[in-house]
Amino acid sequence: MNVYRRLLGYSFKYKYRLITGVVLSFLVSVLNGASLTSIIPIFDAIGKGGKADFQITLTKKDRSVLEIQNSGKEVEGVQKLELILAEAKVGANGYLSSLPKDELVLLFCLFIFPIYLAKLLFLAGAVYCINSGGYLAVRDLRLELYSKAQELPLNQFVQEKTGIFMSRIINDVEVLAKLISSDLKDAIVDFFYIITHLLILLIISWEMFVAVLVIVPLIMGPVTSFADRIRKATRNQQERLSALNGHLQEVISGIRVIRAFSMEKTEAGRFWEINNDLSEKTFKGHFYHQIGPSLVELSSSIVAVIFLGFGAYLMELRQFSLGDFMVFFLTLVFLTRPFKQMGMLSNSIQSAVAAGNRVFEMLDSETDIKQPANPILPKRLSKELKFESVGYTYPGAKTPALSDLNLTIPKGATVALVGASGAGKSTIVDLIPRLVDPSEGSITWDGTDLRNLDLAALRKKVSIVNQQVFLFNGTIRENICYGTENVSEEKMREASEMAFATDFILSFEDGFDTVVGERGVMLSGGQRQRISIARALLNNPEILILDEATSALDTESERVVQQALESLYKNRTVLIIAHRLSTVQIADTIFAMEAGKVVEYGSHSELIRLDGKYKKLYEMQFAESPT
Ligand code: ADP
Ligand code: MG
């Protein structure tokens, strides 16, 4: 029920367009009725043998005002106008009765033409107002979803497949768009068609109208049960489509892994299943869809046959004229289309409700990272960034990734985190720009909880360089400048120089304007790494975080980049995570981590002297690769 209400809310978003559209739709249906009924005199004229004798009926008022005139008395005030009208009618009747039949018919046809013209104009207006309102509302909805996707918890992007998000923003929204634009317009126009045209039927002949009410439902019974079947068959189609979408997305982004592990056959098998399922279900839905209209046609033709007979009988009894009969019949046939469309509407509503449910579920899902109600603008870090009894458990995980973690990162210090893979180093890093928030404890910026700081301002102060580098489709220049505004060529080149990226960039024909392909496949891992380091440097962050940033580089370039980075450590607070302990020796403090906790900390020499876990780790690496 809630979904209906919200869908209605969206269609009411541009209400002035909607209201105008409704009024125009009403006029369209009235004009349509007028064009249909104006056929009555034509058929009546044709039906009668010899001379056509169509006359405009004079009202009581007409007659009384004419009598006054005839008796020689003066007419006064409003009556003067009424007299002019009555005399015009009499004059017209005189003219009409002098006309031969064919000319009379022609005259009526000319009269119908402007009605059709007006109907066309009003219909165009109604379509414009309602459809454009619907698409504007949908544009807004899509934007809402997009912004929502930007705020959703990061772990959802891992848990849920990207294809599902994409399918919601693209396919599901399209289904809603159809409902609140073209389908809504049809529904409104059809509604008025039905109301006005049923009224016409009732006025022409109540006997026939009653007969319609009795017989039509009997015949339409089977039609509705068939419609149910259509609904059932199409219900899951959309979801199957998004499953296919999700699978493809996964296979395409994971193509390297699939090839490397020779999983092509298995993946093809999965694809075959989803694809086959989709094809079967889609065919079933389409089959019913194609057959449906013919079934409706059959039923309505049965109705037509019955009424032709009954009508002929009533005509024999002189209950009504040939014109009445023809118009009744035409109106009845005309009415089948709006009724049919109304029936189909329930289909659209069904799939729109399903799509709406998915869309609103996404819109309503909790965003874990919120901008505080009264955000404090963070000042330059003057003292320290402090983790106090911080715990963090990933949603759905059994064991915490971090527990009771205490660490202090003094302003301007270079701090390193070391430890086995899975120890929680990257999780700590994600907590600083609030990509995730701690489940327990707090992190403070000069004593202020991060959760009270302005989110965008905080993130601006922190740059992370990861091992996995994401490059956007675009040029190298655009990728280096991503996230920083108004960058001068000089600054950009300086950053690239410091990241030791200039040499390889200039070796490309287009230099900084070289386009990197989707996810930058044409660059080596090390090259991408250096672009992302240049990006972070250009951003000139207060806190620079290098999460295994140089591990994709070969030893030689790592040494070079490392040197470049070291000169940058001086003016800012730096957090380094590295596997190769040789790169962390220069750190002021090294935190050795194990299973989400800090087990030892101190400078390199202090930790070696301590002769604990760090020393063991160090000796192990030293034995492996003497550097
Ligand atoms: P490190 O960077 O030290 O290798 P991480 O911080 O990445 O370690 O991971 C710490 C722990 O949290 C590991 O046990 C890991 O399995 C778990 N973990 C990491 N990311 C997620 C996630 N998105 N969802 C669930 N568990 C996660
Ligand atoms: Mg990590």
XYZ file of C-alpha atoms and ligand atoms in Angstrom:
655
model
C 0.000 0.000 0.000
C 2.837 2.269 0.883
C 4.327 1.717 -2.562
C 1.105 2.843 -4.227
C 1.072 5.972 -2.144
C 4.652 6.808 -2.962
C 4.165 6.124 -6.651
C 1.182 8.428 -6.541
C 3.360 10.977 -4.800
C 5.781 10.898 -7.710
C 3.032 11.298 -10.289
C 1.749 14.283 -8.285
C 5.152 15.872 -8.189
C 4.450 18.100 -11.169
C 0.814 18.590 -10.251
C -0.008 21.583 -12.430
C 0.917 19.624 -15.508
C -1.100 16.704 -14.225
C -4.189 18.790 -13.467
C -4.036 20.532 -16.857
C -3.649 17.116 -18.452
C -6.698 15.794 -16.614
C -8.847 18.727 -17.730
C -7.673 18.348 -21.339
C -8.330 14.601 -21.199
C -11.869 15.280 -20.083
C -12.368 17.673 -23.013
C -10.949 15.059 -25.383
C -13.508 12.512 -24.237
C -16.365 15.001 -24.532
C -15.294 15.946 -28.049
C -14.965 12.303 -28.964
C -18.516 11.731 -27.759
C -19.647 14.759 -29.745
C -17.973 13.510 -32.909
C -19.582 10.109 -32.475
C -23.097 11.390 -31.798
C -22.974 13.915 -34.601
C -23.174 10.902 -36.882
C -26.792 10.377 -35.766
C -28.326 13.006 -38.090
C -26.139 11.807 -40.957
C -27.434 8.272 -40.721
C -30.934 9.453 -40.074
C -30.702 11.575 -43.205
C -29.333 8.674 -45.234
C -31.843 6.244 -43.780
C -34.954 8.118 -44.804
C -35.945 7.765 -48.428
C -36.332 10.759 -50.735
C -35.752 14.207 -49.305
C -33.682 14.656 -46.214
C -35.717 16.314 -43.489
C -33.419 17.134 -40.616
C -34.727 19.942 -38.427
C -33.313 21.719 -35.410
C -35.698 21.302 -32.490
C -37.268 24.495 -31.148
C -37.403 24.826 -27.361
C -40.409 26.048 -25.400
C -38.733 29.384 -24.881
C -38.092 29.661 -28.613
C -41.717 29.035 -29.352
C -43.066 31.449 -26.740
C -40.826 34.265 -27.877
C -41.864 33.666 -31.483
C -45.542 33.768 -30.427
C -45.053 37.139 -28.773
C -43.464 38.387 -31.984
C -46.288 36.999 -34.103
C -48.982 38.562 -31.931
C -47.432 41.940 -32.774
C -46.249 42.761 -29.247
C -42.853 44.290 -28.500
C -40.120 41.994 -27.098
C -37.862 43.492 -24.467
C -34.422 43.030 -22.884
C -33.058 39.499 -22.920
C -35.999 38.350 -24.984
C -34.596 40.303 -27.917
C -31.568 38.008 -27.951
C -33.752 34.943 -27.548
C -35.839 36.083 -30.464
C -32.767 36.433 -32.697
C -31.734 32.882 -31.774
C -35.205 31.451 -32.394
C -35.490 33.194 -35.743
C -32.070 31.898 -36.734
C -33.224 28.368 -35.946
C -36.350 28.795 -38.025
C -34.287 30.192 -40.864
C -31.800 27.315 -40.657
C -34.636 24.791 -40.660
C -36.027 26.389 -43.786
C -32.627 26.100 -45.438
C -32.096 22.493 -44.238
C -35.450 21.328 -45.555
C -34.645 22.756 -48.960
C -31.388 20.782 -49.179
C -31.092 17.533 -51.104
C -29.903 14.551 -49.075
C -26.278 14.436 -50.282
C -25.698 18.107 -49.575
C -27.133 17.732 -46.084
C -24.753 14.856 -45.339
C -21.848 16.916 -46.646
C -22.862 19.773 -44.372
C -22.763 17.564 -41.290
C -19.413 16.140 -42.304
C -18.016 19.672 -42.453
C -19.408 20.205 -38.977
C -17.561 17.128 -37.619
C -14.193 18.212 -38.969
C -13.527 21.048 -36.470
C -14.502 18.706 -33.644
C -11.796 16.269 -34.675
C -9.313 19.082 -35.036
C -10.074 20.378 -31.545
C -9.885 16.847 -30.166
C -6.445 16.370 -31.717
C -5.189 19.604 -30.194
C -6.527 18.796 -26.733
C -5.158 15.269 -26.898
C -1.727 16.589 -27.867
C -1.947 18.966 -24.907
C -2.962 16.190 -22.519
C -0.169 13.896 -23.695
C 2.346 16.702 -23.414
C 1.318 17.712 -19.893
C 0.965 14.273 -18.338
C 3.908 12.571 -20.043
C 6.359 15.383 -19.519
C 5.326 15.644 -15.864
C 5.940 11.913 -15.478
C 9.350 12.009 -17.070
C 10.403 14.996 -14.993
C 9.387 13.133 -11.852
C 11.325 10.092 -13.017
C 14.378 12.191 -13.773
C 14.252 13.393 -10.154
C 13.788 9.860 -8.866
C 16.794 8.614 -10.810
C 18.881 11.426 -9.399
C 17.718 10.540 -5.877
C 18.768 6.934 -6.424
C 22.106 8.001 -7.810
C 22.815 10.227 -4.824
C 21.685 7.441 -2.533
C 24.085 5.010 -4.158
C 26.868 7.477 -3.394
C 26.021 7.372 0.313
C 25.334 3.679 0.777
C 27.630 1.771 3.108
C 30.789 0.725 1.290
C 30.436 -2.910 2.224
C 27.169 -3.072 0.249
C 29.136 -2.513 -2.909
C 31.015 -5.676 -2.121
C 28.109 -7.703 -0.785
C 25.588 -6.763 -3.413
C 26.480 -6.990 -7.023
C 27.026 -3.816 -8.965
C 24.574 -5.107 -11.587
C 21.737 -4.919 -9.089
C 22.360 -1.242 -8.387
C 22.604 -0.604 -12.078
C 19.425 -2.487 -12.816
C 17.541 -0.445 -10.215
C 18.721 2.868 -11.525
C 18.207 1.911 -15.159
C 15.553 -0.795 -15.629
C 13.330 -0.455 -12.587
C 13.125 3.287 -12.945
C 12.203 2.851 -16.600
C 9.280 0.648 -15.587
C 8.091 3.335 -13.172
C 8.584 5.961 -15.857
C 6.254 4.139 -18.201
C 3.597 3.903 -15.522
C 3.571 7.520 -14.449
C 3.834 8.946 -17.947
C 2.222 7.162 -20.893
C 0.233 4.637 -18.846
C -1.076 7.343 -16.541
C -2.152 9.418 -19.531
C -3.934 6.402 -21.023
C -5.642 5.679 -17.728
C -6.932 9.223 -17.344
C -8.136 9.530 -20.936
C -9.684 6.053 -20.829
C -11.414 6.808 -17.559
C -13.147 9.836 -19.059
C -13.896 7.952 -22.266
C -15.626 5.276 -20.272
C -17.657 7.676 -18.135
C -18.815 9.959 -20.960
C -19.450 7.211 -23.482
C -21.421 5.046 -21.071
C -23.538 8.139 -20.491
C -24.056 8.470 -24.240
C -25.164 4.839 -24.431
C -27.604 5.389 -21.575
C -29.101 8.464 -23.212
C -29.497 6.798 -26.612
C -31.315 3.734 -25.284
C -31.620 2.643 -21.705
C -32.963 -0.769 -22.779
C -29.840 -1.533 -24.756
C -27.711 -0.112 -21.967
C -29.224 -2.470 -19.416
C -28.653 -5.373 -21.791
C -25.004 -4.360 -22.082
C -24.610 -4.344 -18.312
C -25.953 -7.879 -18.090
C -24.197 -9.587 -20.963
C -20.746 -7.987 -21.081
C -19.586 -9.154 -17.633
C -20.579 -12.723 -18.511
C -18.343 -12.712 -21.530
C -15.519 -10.755 -19.947
C -15.094 -13.319 -17.145
C -12.730 -15.573 -19.102
C -10.825 -12.539 -20.337
C -9.964 -11.432 -16.822
C -8.788 -14.884 -15.792
C -6.518 -14.887 -18.820
C -5.184 -11.506 -17.805
C -4.226 -13.024 -14.444
C -2.131 -15.572 -16.242
C -0.328 -12.868 -18.191
C 0.466 -11.123 -14.970
C 1.900 -14.246 -13.419
C 4.088 -14.981 -16.420
C 5.587 -11.528 -16.594
C 6.065 -10.994 -12.901
C 9.548 -12.428 -12.624
C 10.791 -11.373 -16.004
C 12.260 -8.135 -14.724
C 14.069 -9.874 -11.902
C 15.511 -12.505 -14.187
C 16.761 -9.779 -16.441
C 18.566 -8.143 -13.551
C 20.066 -11.502 -12.561
C 21.497 -11.763 -16.058
C 22.694 -8.215 -15.812
C 24.412 -8.906 -12.505
C 26.043 -12.065 -13.799
C 27.387 -10.335 -16.898
C 28.741 -7.478 -14.829
C 30.550 -9.948 -12.618
C 31.955 -11.979 -15.488
C 33.151 -8.931 -17.371
C 34.910 -7.307 -14.442
C 36.316 -10.637 -13.316
C 37.448 -11.805 -16.748
C 41.109 -11.962 -15.737
C 40.426 -14.216 -12.799
C 38.078 -16.398 -14.833
C 40.693 -16.905 -17.556
C 43.498 -17.365 -15.088
C 41.618 -20.103 -13.258
C 40.188 -21.637 -16.446
C 36.663 -21.143 -15.138
C 35.206 -20.274 -18.548
C 33.227 -23.513 -18.742
C 31.732 -23.158 -15.268
C 30.826 -19.535 -15.861
C 29.334 -20.381 -19.247
C 27.244 -23.034 -17.498
C 25.924 -20.491 -15.001
C 25.225 -18.116 -17.812
C 23.410 -20.818 -19.766
C 21.106 -21.465 -16.833
C 20.192 -17.847 -16.212
C 19.873 -17.136 -19.905
C 17.705 -20.172 -20.569
C 15.459 -19.370 -17.637
C 15.064 -15.807 -18.815
C 14.282 -16.870 -22.352
C 11.612 -19.373 -21.254
C 9.904 -16.943 -18.936
C 10.074 -14.111 -21.435
C 8.606 -16.265 -24.190
C 5.731 -17.357 -21.975
C 4.946 -13.771 -21.073
C 5.135 -12.656 -24.684
C 2.965 -15.521 -25.862
C 0.168 -14.592 -23.491
C 0.612 -10.961 -24.360
C 0.175 -11.650 -28.048
C -2.802 -13.951 -27.614
C -4.562 -11.735 -25.073
C -5.825 -9.042 -27.459
C -7.332 -11.632 -29.828
C -9.234 -13.225 -26.978
C -10.644 -9.857 -26.061
C -11.554 -9.303 -29.698
C -13.399 -12.585 -29.842
C -15.429 -11.771 -26.753
C -16.280 -8.312 -27.943
C -17.404 -9.621 -31.315
C -19.797 -11.982 -29.548
C -21.147 -8.949 -27.707
C -21.434 -7.119 -31.017
C -23.436 -9.909 -32.682
C -25.901 -10.067 -29.801
C -26.434 -6.351 -29.900
C -26.841 -6.121 -33.626
C -29.739 -8.547 -33.264
C -31.281 -6.842 -30.251
C -30.875 -3.440 -31.848
C -32.556 -4.546 -35.059
C -35.444 -5.833 -32.937
C -35.787 -2.537 -31.072
C -35.664 -0.668 -34.342
C -38.539 -2.774 -35.625
C -40.477 -1.604 -32.567
C -39.611 1.966 -33.616
C -37.893 2.525 -30.258
C -35.094 4.405 -31.941
C -33.731 5.472 -35.307
C -31.051 4.067 -37.573
C -28.750 6.923 -36.527
C -29.254 6.084 -32.841
C -28.586 2.443 -33.529
C -25.404 3.084 -35.507
C -24.032 5.457 -32.894
C -24.877 3.084 -30.064
C -23.048 0.318 -31.844
C -20.055 2.454 -32.800
C -19.801 3.805 -29.265
C -19.892 0.298 -27.856
C -17.129 -0.842 -30.203
C -15.171 2.275 -29.394
C -15.477 1.561 -25.670
C -13.738 -1.813 -25.966
C -10.373 -0.119 -26.463
C -10.407 1.955 -23.261
C -11.679 -1.059 -21.344
C -8.965 -3.238 -22.830
C -6.300 -0.689 -21.978
C -7.618 -0.366 -18.450
C -7.241 -4.130 -18.153
C -3.661 -3.986 -19.357
C -2.989 -1.209 -16.891
C -3.114 -3.670 -14.020
C -0.120 -5.381 -15.634
C 1.877 -2.216 -15.699
C 0.835 -1.479 -12.138
C 1.944 -4.947 -11.036
C 5.392 -4.636 -12.514
C 5.661 -1.020 -11.415
C 4.841 -2.012 -7.841
C 7.541 -4.679 -7.929
C 10.013 -2.199 -9.412
C 8.838 0.469 -6.972
C 9.408 -1.872 -4.054
C 12.997 -2.458 -5.104
C 13.615 1.215 -5.836
C 12.137 2.439 -2.557
C 13.959 -0.255 -0.632
C 17.189 1.165 -1.968
C 16.095 4.744 -1.268
C 15.130 3.836 2.287
C 18.139 1.751 3.179
C 20.146 3.138 6.031
C 23.174 5.196 5.225
C 25.602 4.501 7.998
C 27.841 7.503 7.491
C 25.895 10.655 8.159
C 26.785 14.298 8.040
C 26.282 15.558 11.634
C 23.365 17.890 12.326
C 25.715 20.662 13.441
C 28.948 19.981 11.594
C 32.143 21.507 12.932
C 34.634 22.598 10.291
C 37.901 20.825 11.146
C 40.831 23.164 11.709
C 44.368 22.233 10.713
C 45.452 19.336 12.868
C 47.399 20.943 15.677
C 47.909 18.105 18.109
C 46.929 14.577 17.241
C 44.581 12.078 15.730
C 43.647 9.618 18.429
C 41.963 6.198 18.375
C 40.391 5.388 21.736
C 39.216 1.815 22.448
C 38.097 1.531 18.833
C 36.303 -1.637 17.775
C 34.917 -2.440 14.387
C 33.026 -5.471 13.138
C 32.097 -5.772 9.462
C 28.368 -6.291 8.940
C 27.734 -10.022 8.946
C 31.224 -10.871 10.208
C 31.552 -13.085 13.290
C 34.811 -11.761 14.676
C 35.645 -8.079 14.973
C 38.215 -6.710 12.519
C 39.414 -4.300 15.192
C 38.953 -4.504 18.930
C 39.926 -2.211 21.773
C 42.396 -0.407 19.587
C 44.311 2.545 20.983
C 46.729 4.547 18.946
C 47.854 8.115 18.650
C 49.079 9.762 15.498
C 50.764 13.040 16.456
C 50.580 15.963 14.052
C 53.353 15.873 11.450
C 54.487 12.407 12.457
C 55.177 9.548 10.125
C 53.491 6.482 11.510
C 53.615 2.966 10.122
C 51.314 0.008 10.563
C 52.744 -3.440 10.052
C 51.312 -6.876 10.522
C 50.106 -9.937 8.700
C 47.458 -9.657 6.053
C 44.024 -9.518 7.706
C 45.393 -7.880 10.860
C 43.088 -4.883 10.331
C 45.446 -2.300 8.877
C 43.227 -1.276 5.969
C 40.236 -1.087 8.262
C 42.030 1.494 10.425
C 42.741 3.503 7.308
C 39.096 3.460 6.212
C 38.055 4.829 9.595
C 40.027 8.063 9.211
C 38.101 9.659 6.285
C 34.960 7.993 7.708
C 34.481 5.515 4.906
C 33.277 3.442 7.841
C 32.520 4.474 11.415
C 33.760 2.544 14.459
C 31.244 0.201 16.110
C 32.806 1.013 19.474
C 35.028 3.726 20.853
C 35.895 6.920 19.070
C 38.435 8.634 16.899
C 39.201 12.236 17.706
C 40.701 15.080 15.696
C 42.413 17.325 18.251
C 39.852 16.079 20.753
C 36.755 16.391 18.531
C 35.017 13.181 17.532
C 35.270 12.668 13.760
C 31.519 12.083 13.694
C 30.962 15.731 14.663
C 33.123 17.133 11.885
C 31.924 18.289 8.493
C 32.201 15.151 6.392
C 33.316 16.686 3.093
C 35.850 18.936 4.812
C 37.314 15.993 6.712
C 37.619 13.891 3.575
C 39.287 16.775 1.754
C 42.045 16.690 4.364
C 42.794 13.013 3.892
C 44.206 11.257 0.823
C 44.531 7.514 0.526
C 46.691 5.730 -1.997
C 45.749 2.059 -2.142
C 47.282 -0.919 -3.779
C 44.246 -1.193 -6.031
C 44.194 1.877 -8.182
C 41.031 2.941 -9.861
C 41.468 5.104 -12.918
C 38.479 6.746 -14.523
C 37.836 6.653 -18.247
C 39.621 9.749 -19.481
C 43.042 11.216 -19.982
C 45.988 10.853 -17.624
C 45.707 14.580 -16.926
C 42.075 14.221 -15.867
C 42.957 11.307 -13.652
C 45.763 13.155 -11.928
C 43.565 16.212 -11.386
C 40.572 14.184 -10.181
C 39.163 15.683 -6.984
C 41.204 18.901 -7.133
C 39.810 22.048 -8.672
C 41.537 24.677 -10.838
C 44.833 22.920 -11.263
C 47.505 24.798 -13.175
C 49.567 22.887 -15.715
C 52.639 23.633 -13.623
C 51.191 22.167 -10.425
C 49.986 19.094 -12.245
C 53.424 18.495 -13.795
C 55.099 19.076 -10.454
C 52.953 16.415 -8.802
C 53.631 14.018 -11.636
C 57.350 14.719 -11.348
C 57.334 14.038 -7.603
C 55.528 10.763 -8.168
C 58.157 9.766 -10.744
C 55.429 9.480 -13.332
C 56.508 12.109 -15.875
C 58.996 9.913 -17.732
C 56.610 7.159 -18.612
C 53.724 9.568 -19.299
C 55.794 11.547 -21.781
C 56.867 8.347 -23.489
C 53.272 8.044 -24.731
C 52.508 9.805 -27.986
C 49.795 11.970 -26.426
C 51.660 12.557 -23.178
C 49.321 13.785 -20.439
C 46.408 13.613 -22.867
C 46.745 9.867 -23.299
C 43.385 8.264 -22.711
C 43.383 5.406 -20.247
C 40.872 2.702 -21.070
C 38.221 1.264 -18.819
C 39.892 0.847 -15.439
C 43.159 1.794 -17.076
C 44.056 -1.587 -18.536
C 46.673 -0.266 -20.864
C 48.912 0.858 -17.995
C 51.015 -1.400 -15.826
C 50.248 -1.680 -12.136
C 53.264 0.431 -11.255
C 52.338 3.143 -13.726
C 48.821 3.344 -12.384
C 50.219 3.473 -8.887
C 52.354 6.461 -9.746
C 49.381 8.267 -11.308
C 47.413 7.734 -8.140
C 50.325 8.984 -6.036
C 50.464 12.106 -8.211
C 46.719 12.500 -7.685
C 47.117 12.296 -3.907
C 50.044 14.731 -3.930
C 48.174 17.275 -6.006
C 45.375 17.120 -3.489
C 48.000 18.258 -0.950
C 46.313 16.515 1.972
C 47.044 17.144 5.620
C 47.010 13.443 6.198
C 48.517 11.189 3.560
C 47.788 7.504 3.831
C 49.734 4.966 1.819
C 48.094 1.573 2.093
C 50.593 -0.752 0.446
C 50.885 1.982 -2.105
C 54.228 0.954 -3.456
C 53.795 -2.790 -3.346
C 52.722 -2.969 -6.982
C 56.042 -1.463 -8.008
C 59.158 -3.477 -8.674
C 61.903 -3.106 -6.111
C 63.808 -0.618 -8.212
C 60.938 1.806 -8.826
C 59.708 1.306 -5.289
C 63.023 2.588 -4.021
C 62.773 5.638 -6.286
C 59.163 6.444 -5.415
C 59.914 5.812 -1.770
C 62.625 8.429 -1.819
C 60.291 10.897 -3.477
C 57.600 10.192 -0.931
C 59.980 10.598 1.991
C 60.608 14.210 1.072
C 56.873 14.719 1.263
C 56.516 13.252 4.722
C 58.093 16.340 6.238
C 55.201 18.753 6.011
C 52.343 16.458 6.823
C 51.020 13.633 8.885
C 51.656 10.345 7.153
C 50.373 6.868 7.766
C 52.208 4.117 5.933
C 51.137 0.530 5.614
C 53.692 -1.669 3.959
C 54.595 -5.281 3.712
C 58.229 -4.652 3.008
C 59.561 -3.512 6.337
C 62.453 -1.748 4.638
C 59.997 0.971 3.634
C 58.763 1.670 7.146
C 62.039 1.976 8.983
C 62.060 5.761 8.672
C 58.725 6.027 10.534
C 58.708 7.838 13.878
C 56.455 5.195 15.360
C 55.699 1.729 14.089
C 52.605 -0.069 15.311
C 52.782 -3.851 14.972
C 49.332 -5.325 14.680
C 47.883 -8.738 15.185
C 44.221 -9.765 14.869
C 42.775 -6.264 15.174
C 44.991 -5.164 18.053
C 48.243 -3.275 18.459
C 50.740 -5.636 20.036
C 53.897 -3.541 19.981
C 54.875 -0.003 19.130
C 57.912 2.192 19.016
C 60.575 3.300 16.560
C 62.360 0.747 14.424
C 65.378 0.569 16.668
C 63.248 0.412 19.814
C 61.240 -2.467 18.411
C 64.359 -4.335 17.339
C 65.726 -3.877 20.846
C 62.417 -5.080 22.256
C 63.105 -8.354 20.470
C 59.415 -9.210 20.008
C 57.062 -9.875 17.117
C 58.331 -6.998 15.011
C 61.871 -8.242 15.233
C 60.771 -11.723 14.260
C 58.896 -10.331 11.260
C 61.884 -8.238 10.329
C 64.333 -11.094 10.533
C 62.023 -13.299 8.502
C 61.915 -10.787 5.676
C 65.577 -10.086 5.909
C 66.269 -13.789 5.476
C 63.916 -13.984 2.508
C 65.124 -11.023 0.533
C 68.223 -9.319 1.819
C 67.858 -5.703 0.831
P 44.722 -5.849 6.386
O 44.606 -4.586 5.646
O 45.580 -5.759 7.609
O 45.163 -6.985 5.519
P 41.877 -5.637 6.659
O 41.675 -4.407 7.458
O 41.655 -5.546 5.214
O 43.311 -6.259 6.968
O 40.915 -6.757 7.228
C 40.750 -7.034 8.604
C 39.749 -8.140 8.795
O 38.463 -7.724 8.360
C 40.076 -9.410 8.015
O 39.764 -10.495 8.844
C 39.146 -9.347 6.846
O 38.782 -10.653 6.487
C 37.965 -8.578 7.384
N 37.349 -7.774 6.316
C 37.952 -6.852 5.551
N 37.071 -6.250 4.714
C 35.870 -6.827 4.953
C 34.545 -6.649 4.415
N 34.286 -5.757 3.469
N 33.550 -7.410 4.917
C 33.791 -8.314 5.882
N 34.987 -8.524 6.425
C 36.033 -7.797 5.981
Mg 44.981 -4.215 3.616
